[in-house]
PDB file of C-alpha atoms and ligand atoms in Angstrom:
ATOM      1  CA  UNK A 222       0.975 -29.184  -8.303  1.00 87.00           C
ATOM      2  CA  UNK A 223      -1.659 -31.015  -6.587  1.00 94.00           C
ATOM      3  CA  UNK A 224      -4.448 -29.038  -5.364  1.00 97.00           C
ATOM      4  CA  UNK A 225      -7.202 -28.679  -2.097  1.00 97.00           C
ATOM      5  CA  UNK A 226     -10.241 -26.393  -2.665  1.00 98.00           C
ATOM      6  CA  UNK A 227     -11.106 -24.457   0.262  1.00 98.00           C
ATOM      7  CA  UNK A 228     -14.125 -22.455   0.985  1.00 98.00           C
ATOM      8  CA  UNK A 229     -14.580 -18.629  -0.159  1.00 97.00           C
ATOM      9  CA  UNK A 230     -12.351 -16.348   1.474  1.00 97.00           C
ATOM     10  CA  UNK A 231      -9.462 -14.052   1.129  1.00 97.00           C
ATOM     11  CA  UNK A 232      -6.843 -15.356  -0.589  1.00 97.00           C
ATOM     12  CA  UNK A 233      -5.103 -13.102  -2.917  1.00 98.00           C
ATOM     13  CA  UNK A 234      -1.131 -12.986  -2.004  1.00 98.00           C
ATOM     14  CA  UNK A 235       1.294 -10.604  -1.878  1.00 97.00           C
ATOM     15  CA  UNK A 236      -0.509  -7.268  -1.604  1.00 98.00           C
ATOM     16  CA  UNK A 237       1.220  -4.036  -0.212  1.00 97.00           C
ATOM     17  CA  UNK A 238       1.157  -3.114   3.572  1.00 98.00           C
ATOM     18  CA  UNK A 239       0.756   0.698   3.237  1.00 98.00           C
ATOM     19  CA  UNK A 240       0.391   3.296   6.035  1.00 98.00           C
ATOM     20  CA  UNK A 241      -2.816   5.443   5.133  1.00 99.00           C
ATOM     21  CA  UNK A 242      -3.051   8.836   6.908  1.00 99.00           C
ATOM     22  CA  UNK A 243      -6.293  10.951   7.278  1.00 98.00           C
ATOM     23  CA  UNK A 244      -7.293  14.033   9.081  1.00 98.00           C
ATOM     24  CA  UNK A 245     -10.555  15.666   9.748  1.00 98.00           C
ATOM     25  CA  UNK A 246     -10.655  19.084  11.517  1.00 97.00           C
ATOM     26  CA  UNK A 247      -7.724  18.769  14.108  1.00 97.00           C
ATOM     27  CA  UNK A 248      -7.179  15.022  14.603  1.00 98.00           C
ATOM     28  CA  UNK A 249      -4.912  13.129  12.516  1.00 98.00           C
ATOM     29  CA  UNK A 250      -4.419   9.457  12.352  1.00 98.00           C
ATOM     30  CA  UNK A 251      -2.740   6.776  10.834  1.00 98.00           C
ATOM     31  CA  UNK A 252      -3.472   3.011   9.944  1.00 98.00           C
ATOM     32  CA  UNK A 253      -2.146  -0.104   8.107  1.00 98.00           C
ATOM     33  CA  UNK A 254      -3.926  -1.064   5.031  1.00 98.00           C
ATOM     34  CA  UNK A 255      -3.570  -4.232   3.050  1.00 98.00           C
ATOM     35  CA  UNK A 256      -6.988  -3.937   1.333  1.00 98.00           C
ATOM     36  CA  UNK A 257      -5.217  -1.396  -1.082  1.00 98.00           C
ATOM     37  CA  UNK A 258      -4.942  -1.085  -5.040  1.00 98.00           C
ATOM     38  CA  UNK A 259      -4.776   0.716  -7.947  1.00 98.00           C
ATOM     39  CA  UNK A 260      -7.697  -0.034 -10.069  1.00 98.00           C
ATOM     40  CA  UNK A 261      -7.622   2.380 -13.072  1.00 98.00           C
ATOM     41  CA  UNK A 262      -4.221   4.026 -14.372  1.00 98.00           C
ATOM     42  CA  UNK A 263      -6.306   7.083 -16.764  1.00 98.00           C
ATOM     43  CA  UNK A 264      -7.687   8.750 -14.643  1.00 98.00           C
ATOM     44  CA  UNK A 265      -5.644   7.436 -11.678  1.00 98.00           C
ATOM     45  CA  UNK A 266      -7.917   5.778  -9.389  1.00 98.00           C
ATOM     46  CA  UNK A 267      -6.823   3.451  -6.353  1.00 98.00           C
ATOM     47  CA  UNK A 268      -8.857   2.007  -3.716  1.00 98.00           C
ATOM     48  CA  UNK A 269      -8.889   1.182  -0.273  1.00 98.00           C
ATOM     49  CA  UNK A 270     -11.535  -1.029   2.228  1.00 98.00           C
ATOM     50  CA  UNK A 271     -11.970  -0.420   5.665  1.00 99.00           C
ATOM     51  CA  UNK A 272     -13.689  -1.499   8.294  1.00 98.00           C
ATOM     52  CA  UNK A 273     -16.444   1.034   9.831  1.00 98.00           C
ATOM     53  CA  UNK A 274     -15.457   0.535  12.987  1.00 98.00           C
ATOM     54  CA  UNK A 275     -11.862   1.734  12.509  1.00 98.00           C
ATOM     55  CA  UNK A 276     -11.019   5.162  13.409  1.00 98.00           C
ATOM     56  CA  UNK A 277      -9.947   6.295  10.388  1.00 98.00           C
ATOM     57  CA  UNK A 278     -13.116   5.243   8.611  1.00 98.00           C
ATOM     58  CA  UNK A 279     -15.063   8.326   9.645  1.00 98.00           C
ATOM     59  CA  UNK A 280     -11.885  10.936   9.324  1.00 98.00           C
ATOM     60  CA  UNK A 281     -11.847   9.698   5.867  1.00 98.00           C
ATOM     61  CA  UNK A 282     -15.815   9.730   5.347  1.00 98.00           C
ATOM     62  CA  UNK A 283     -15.766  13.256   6.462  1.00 98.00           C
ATOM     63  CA  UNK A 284     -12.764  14.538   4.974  1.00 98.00           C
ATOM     64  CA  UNK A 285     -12.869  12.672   1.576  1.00 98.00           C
ATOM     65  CA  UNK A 286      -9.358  12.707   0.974  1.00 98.00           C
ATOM     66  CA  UNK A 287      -6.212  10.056   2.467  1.00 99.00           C
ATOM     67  CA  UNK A 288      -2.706   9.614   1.244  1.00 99.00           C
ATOM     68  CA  UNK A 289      -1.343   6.323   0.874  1.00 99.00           C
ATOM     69  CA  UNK A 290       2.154   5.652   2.055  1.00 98.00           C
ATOM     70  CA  UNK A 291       4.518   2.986   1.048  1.00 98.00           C
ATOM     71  CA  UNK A 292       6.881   2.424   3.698  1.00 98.00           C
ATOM     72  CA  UNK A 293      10.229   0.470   3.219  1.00 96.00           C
ATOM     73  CA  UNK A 294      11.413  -2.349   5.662  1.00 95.00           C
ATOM     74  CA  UNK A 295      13.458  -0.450   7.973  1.00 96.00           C
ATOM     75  CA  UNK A 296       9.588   1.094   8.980  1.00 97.00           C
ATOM     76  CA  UNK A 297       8.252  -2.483   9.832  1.00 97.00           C
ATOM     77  CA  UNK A 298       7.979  -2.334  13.034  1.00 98.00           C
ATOM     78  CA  UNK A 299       5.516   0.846  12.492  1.00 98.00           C
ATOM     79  CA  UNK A 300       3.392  -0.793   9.756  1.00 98.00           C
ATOM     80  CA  UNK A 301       2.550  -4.035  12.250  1.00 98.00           C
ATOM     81  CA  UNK A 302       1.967  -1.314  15.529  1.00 98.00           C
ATOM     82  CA  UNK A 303      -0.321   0.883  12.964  1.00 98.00           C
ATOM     83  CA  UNK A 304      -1.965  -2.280  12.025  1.00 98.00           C
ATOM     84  CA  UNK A 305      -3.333  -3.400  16.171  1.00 98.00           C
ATOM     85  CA  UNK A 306      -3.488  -0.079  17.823  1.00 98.00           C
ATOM     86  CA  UNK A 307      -5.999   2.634  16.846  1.00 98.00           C
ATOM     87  CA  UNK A 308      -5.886   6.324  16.971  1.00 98.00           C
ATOM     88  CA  UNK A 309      -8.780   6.554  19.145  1.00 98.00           C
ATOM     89  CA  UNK A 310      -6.392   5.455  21.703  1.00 97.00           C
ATOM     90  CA  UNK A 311      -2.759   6.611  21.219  1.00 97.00           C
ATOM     91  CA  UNK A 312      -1.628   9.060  19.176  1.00 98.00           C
ATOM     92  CA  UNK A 313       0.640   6.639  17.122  1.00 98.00           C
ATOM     93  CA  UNK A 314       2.929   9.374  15.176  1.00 98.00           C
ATOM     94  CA  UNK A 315       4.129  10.165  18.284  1.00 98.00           C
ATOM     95  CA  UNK A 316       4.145   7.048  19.601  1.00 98.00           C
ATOM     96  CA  UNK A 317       6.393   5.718  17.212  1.00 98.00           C
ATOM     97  CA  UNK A 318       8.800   9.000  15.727  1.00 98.00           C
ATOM     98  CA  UNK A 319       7.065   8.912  12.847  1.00 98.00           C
ATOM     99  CA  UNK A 320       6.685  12.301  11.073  1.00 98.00           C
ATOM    100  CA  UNK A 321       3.734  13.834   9.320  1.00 98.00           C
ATOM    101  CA  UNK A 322       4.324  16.396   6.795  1.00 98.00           C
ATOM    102  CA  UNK A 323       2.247  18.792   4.556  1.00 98.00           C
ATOM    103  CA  UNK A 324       0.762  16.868   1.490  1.00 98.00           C
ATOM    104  CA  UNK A 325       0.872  19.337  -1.515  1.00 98.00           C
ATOM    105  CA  UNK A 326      -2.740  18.787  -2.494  1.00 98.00           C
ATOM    106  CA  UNK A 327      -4.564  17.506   0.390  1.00 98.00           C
ATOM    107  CA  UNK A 328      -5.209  18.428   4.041  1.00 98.00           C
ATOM    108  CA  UNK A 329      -4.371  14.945   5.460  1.00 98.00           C
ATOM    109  CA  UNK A 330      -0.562  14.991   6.107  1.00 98.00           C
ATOM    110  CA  UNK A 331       2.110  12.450   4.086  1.00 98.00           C
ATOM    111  CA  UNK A 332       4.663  10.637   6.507  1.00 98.00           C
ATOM    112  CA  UNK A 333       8.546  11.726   6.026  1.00 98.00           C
ATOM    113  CA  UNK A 334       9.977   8.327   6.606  1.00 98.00           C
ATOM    114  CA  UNK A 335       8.319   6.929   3.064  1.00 98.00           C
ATOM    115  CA  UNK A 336       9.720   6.933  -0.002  1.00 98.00           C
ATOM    116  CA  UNK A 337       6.705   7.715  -1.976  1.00 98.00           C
ATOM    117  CA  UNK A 338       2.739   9.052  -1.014  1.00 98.00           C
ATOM    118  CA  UNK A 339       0.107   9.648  -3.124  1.00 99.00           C
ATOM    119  CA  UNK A 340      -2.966  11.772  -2.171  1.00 99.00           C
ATOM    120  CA  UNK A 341      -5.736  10.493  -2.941  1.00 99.00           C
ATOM    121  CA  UNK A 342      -9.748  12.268  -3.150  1.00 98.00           C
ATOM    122  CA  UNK A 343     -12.671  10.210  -2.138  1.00 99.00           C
ATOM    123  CA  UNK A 344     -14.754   9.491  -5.272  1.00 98.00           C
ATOM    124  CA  UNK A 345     -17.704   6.899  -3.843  1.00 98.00           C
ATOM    125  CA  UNK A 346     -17.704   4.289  -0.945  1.00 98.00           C
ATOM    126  CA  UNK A 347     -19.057   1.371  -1.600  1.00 98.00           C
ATOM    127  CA  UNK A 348     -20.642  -1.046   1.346  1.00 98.00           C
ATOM    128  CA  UNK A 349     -19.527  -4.375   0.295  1.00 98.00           C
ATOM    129  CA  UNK A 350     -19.956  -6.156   3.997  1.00 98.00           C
ATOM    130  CA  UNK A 351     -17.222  -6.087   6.300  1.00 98.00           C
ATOM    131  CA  UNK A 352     -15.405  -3.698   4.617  1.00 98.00           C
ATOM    132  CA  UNK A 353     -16.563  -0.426   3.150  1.00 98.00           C
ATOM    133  CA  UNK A 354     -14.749   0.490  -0.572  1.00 98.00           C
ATOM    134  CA  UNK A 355     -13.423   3.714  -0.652  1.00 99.00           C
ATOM    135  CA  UNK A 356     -12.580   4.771  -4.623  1.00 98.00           C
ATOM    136  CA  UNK A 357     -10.550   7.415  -5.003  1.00 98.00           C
ATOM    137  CA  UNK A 358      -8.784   9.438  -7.790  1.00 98.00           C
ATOM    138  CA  UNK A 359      -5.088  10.034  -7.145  1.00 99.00           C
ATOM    139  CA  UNK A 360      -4.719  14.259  -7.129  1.00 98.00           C
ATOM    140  CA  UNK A 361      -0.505  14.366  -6.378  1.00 98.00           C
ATOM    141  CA  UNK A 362       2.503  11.422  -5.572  1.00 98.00           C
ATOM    142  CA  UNK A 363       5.176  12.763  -3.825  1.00 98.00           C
ATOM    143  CA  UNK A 364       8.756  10.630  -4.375  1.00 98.00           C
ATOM    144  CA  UNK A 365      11.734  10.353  -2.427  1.00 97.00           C
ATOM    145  CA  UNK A 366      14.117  12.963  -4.649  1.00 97.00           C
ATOM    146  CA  UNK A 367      16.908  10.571  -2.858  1.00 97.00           C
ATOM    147  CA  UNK A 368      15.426   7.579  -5.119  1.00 97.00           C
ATOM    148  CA  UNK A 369      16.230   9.868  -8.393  1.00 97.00           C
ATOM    149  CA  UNK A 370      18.555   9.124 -10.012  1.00 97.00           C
ATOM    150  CA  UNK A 371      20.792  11.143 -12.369  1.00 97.00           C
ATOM    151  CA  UNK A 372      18.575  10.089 -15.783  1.00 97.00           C
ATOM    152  CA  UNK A 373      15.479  11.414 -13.614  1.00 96.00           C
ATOM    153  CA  UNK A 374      14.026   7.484 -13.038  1.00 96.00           C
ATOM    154  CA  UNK A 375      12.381   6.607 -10.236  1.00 97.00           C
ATOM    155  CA  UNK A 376      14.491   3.767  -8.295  1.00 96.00           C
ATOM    156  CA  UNK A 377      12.111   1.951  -6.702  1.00 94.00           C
ATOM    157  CA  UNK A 378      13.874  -1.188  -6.648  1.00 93.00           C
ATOM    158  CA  UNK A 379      16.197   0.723  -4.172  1.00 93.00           C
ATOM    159  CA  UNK A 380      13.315   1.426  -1.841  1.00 94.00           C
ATOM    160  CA  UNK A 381      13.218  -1.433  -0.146  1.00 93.00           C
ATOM    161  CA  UNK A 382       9.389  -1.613   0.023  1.00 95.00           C
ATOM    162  CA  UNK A 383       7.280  -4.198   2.113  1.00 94.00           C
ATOM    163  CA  UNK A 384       4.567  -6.646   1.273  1.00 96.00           C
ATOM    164  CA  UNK A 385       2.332  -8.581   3.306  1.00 98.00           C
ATOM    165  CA  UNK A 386       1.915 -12.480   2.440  1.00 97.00           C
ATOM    166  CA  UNK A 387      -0.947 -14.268   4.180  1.00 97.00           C
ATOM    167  CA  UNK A 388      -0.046 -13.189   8.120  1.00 97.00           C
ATOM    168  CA  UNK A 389       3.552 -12.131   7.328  1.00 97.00           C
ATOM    169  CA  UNK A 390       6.075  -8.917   5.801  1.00 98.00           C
ATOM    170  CA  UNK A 391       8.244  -9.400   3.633  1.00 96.00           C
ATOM    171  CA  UNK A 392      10.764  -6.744   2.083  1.00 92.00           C
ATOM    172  CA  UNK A 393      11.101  -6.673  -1.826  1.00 84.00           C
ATOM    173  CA  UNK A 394      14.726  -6.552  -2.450  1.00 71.00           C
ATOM    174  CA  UNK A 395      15.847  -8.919  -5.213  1.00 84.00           C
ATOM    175  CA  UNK A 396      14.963  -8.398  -8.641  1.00 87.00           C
ATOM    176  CA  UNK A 397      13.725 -11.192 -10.746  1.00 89.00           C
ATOM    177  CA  UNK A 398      13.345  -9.147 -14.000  1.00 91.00           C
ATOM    178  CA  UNK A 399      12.169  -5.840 -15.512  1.00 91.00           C
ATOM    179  CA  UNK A 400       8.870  -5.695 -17.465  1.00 91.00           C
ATOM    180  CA  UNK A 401       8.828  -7.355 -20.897  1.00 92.00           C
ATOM    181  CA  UNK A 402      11.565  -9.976 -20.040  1.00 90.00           C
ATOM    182  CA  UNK A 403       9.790 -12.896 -21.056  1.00 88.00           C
ATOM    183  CA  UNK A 404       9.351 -11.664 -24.822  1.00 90.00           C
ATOM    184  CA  UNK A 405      13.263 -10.203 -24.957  1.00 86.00           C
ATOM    185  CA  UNK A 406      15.563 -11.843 -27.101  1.00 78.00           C
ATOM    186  CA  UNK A 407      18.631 -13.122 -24.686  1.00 72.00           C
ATOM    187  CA  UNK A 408      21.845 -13.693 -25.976  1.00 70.00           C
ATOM    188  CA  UNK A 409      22.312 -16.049 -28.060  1.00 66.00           C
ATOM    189  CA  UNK A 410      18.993 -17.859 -27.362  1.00 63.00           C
ATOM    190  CA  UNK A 411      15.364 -18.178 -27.986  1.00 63.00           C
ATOM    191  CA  UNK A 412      13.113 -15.971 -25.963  1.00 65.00           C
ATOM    192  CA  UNK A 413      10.595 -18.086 -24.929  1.00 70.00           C
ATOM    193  CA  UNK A 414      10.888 -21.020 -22.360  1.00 75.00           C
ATOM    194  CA  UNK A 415       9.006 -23.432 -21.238  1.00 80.00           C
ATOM    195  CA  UNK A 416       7.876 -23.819 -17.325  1.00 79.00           C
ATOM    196  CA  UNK A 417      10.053 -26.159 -15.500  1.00 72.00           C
ATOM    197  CA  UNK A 418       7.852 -28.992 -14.997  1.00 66.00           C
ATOM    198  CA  UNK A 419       8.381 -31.834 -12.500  1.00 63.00           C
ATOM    199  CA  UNK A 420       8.171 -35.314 -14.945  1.00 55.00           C
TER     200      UNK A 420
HETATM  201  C1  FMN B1833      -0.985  -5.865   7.604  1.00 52.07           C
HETATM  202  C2  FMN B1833      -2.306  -5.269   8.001  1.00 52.07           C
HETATM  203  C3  FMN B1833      -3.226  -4.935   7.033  1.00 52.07           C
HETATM  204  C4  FMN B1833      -4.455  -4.368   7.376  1.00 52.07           C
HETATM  205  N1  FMN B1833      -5.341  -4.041   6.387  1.00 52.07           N
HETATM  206  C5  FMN B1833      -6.521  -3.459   6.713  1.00 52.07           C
HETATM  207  C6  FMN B1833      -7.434  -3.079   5.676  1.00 52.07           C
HETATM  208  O1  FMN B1833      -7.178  -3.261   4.491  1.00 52.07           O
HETATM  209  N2  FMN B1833      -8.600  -2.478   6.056  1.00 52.07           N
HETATM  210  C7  FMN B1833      -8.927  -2.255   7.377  1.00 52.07           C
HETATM  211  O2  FMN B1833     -10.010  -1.722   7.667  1.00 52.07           O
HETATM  212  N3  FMN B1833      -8.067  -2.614   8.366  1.00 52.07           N
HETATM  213  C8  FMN B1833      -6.878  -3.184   8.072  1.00 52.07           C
HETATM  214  N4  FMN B1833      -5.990  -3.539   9.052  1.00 52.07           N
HETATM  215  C9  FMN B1833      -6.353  -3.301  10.451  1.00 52.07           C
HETATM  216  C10 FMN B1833      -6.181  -1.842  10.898  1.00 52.07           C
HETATM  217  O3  FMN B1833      -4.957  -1.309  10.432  1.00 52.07           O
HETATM  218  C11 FMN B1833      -6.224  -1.773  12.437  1.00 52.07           C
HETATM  219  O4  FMN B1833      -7.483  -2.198  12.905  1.00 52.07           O
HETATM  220  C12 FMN B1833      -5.880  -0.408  12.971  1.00 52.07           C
HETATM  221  O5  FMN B1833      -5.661  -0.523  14.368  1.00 52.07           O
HETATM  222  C13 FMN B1833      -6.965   0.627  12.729  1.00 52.07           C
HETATM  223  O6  FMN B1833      -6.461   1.860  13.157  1.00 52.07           O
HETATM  224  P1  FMN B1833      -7.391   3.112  13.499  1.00 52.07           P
HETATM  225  O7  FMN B1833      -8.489   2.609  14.439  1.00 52.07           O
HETATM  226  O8  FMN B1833      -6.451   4.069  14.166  1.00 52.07           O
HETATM  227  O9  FMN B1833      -7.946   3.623  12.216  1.00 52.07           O
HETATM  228  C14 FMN B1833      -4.765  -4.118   8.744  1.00 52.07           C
HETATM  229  C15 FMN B1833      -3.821  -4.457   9.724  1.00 52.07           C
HETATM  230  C16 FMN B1833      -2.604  -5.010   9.372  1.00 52.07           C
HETATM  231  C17 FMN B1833      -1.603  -5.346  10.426  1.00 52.07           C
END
């Protein structure tokens, strides 16, 4: 691989599309966030950035709570709309069918149509420039009981879940191999190869 250096910027592909939904006295809103991740697994902790001027930033700065939804593919077409029209506008759950529900934890609802949502409690908000770093500590995750299956494992793999790639969704649907593969003994073979190398 030959390579170009480019200036600073954003440039770290895949990352999850998620739908984060808020609510601060009455008003309830959703938005698409790519700016998403979990960042420490004991305690839980994820994190999210947003802009200031978005409208969820200040139903989330006054609540301190969010849930973080991972929608499947068949739920595209919501992700992109939640992702260039904003709440102070249109009322985009009903705009698009989509169905809030009671979180068990939080006041902010969860959205029906995604497999799995985790409520999440503002810990600190960091102002890192554009964006504004919200860290929070995961309080409840609410699966699909449809995606159980009869050992009691999550099936994510069946869940059809999206991710965004530099401007574009794509749904994760093929398997390439479950944790650890690269150290398991295959059949009749050594473990470890070597990366395919053009000569
Ligand atoms: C794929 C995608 C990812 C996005 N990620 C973020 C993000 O991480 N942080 C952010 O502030 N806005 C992000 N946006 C933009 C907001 O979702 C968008 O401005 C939205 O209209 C804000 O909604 P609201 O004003 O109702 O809160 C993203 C948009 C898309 C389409």
């Amino acid at each position: 691989m030959a390579k170009e250096t480019w200036k600073p910027g954003t440039m770290l592909y895949p990352v999850p599309a998620v739908l984060v939904t808020s609510m601060y006295g009455k008003t309830v809103n959703v938005f698409t966030v790519s700016w998403v991740g979990t960042v420490c697994t004991d305690p839980p902790m994820v994190s999210v950035s947003i802009r200031p001027k978005r409208f969820s930033y200040d139903l989330i700065k006054k609540s301190g709570e969010f849930a973080i939804n991972l929608p499947g593919k068949d739920i595209a077409f919501a992700v992109d709309y939640c992702g260039v029209k904003s709440g102070k506008d249109i009322d985009k759950f009903a705009k698009l069918g989509l169905h809030p529900v009671q979180a068990s934890i939080i006041k902010a609802p969860i959205i029906k149509e995604c497999p799995v949502a985790i409520e999440v409690k503002v810990e600190s908000v960091k102002e890192l420039g554009s964006h504004h770093m919200f860290l929070g500590r995961v309080v409840a995750v609410n699966v699909e009981k449809s995606l159980i299956d009869n050992k009691g494992k999550l099936r994510l793999d069946k869940a059809n879940l999206l991710c965004y790639n530099h401007g574009e969704y794509f749904s994760l649907s093929k398997s390439i191999g479950r944790f650890g593969f690269s150290v398991r003994k295959r059949k009749g073979g050594k473990n470890v190869r070597k990366v395919h190398t053009e000569k």
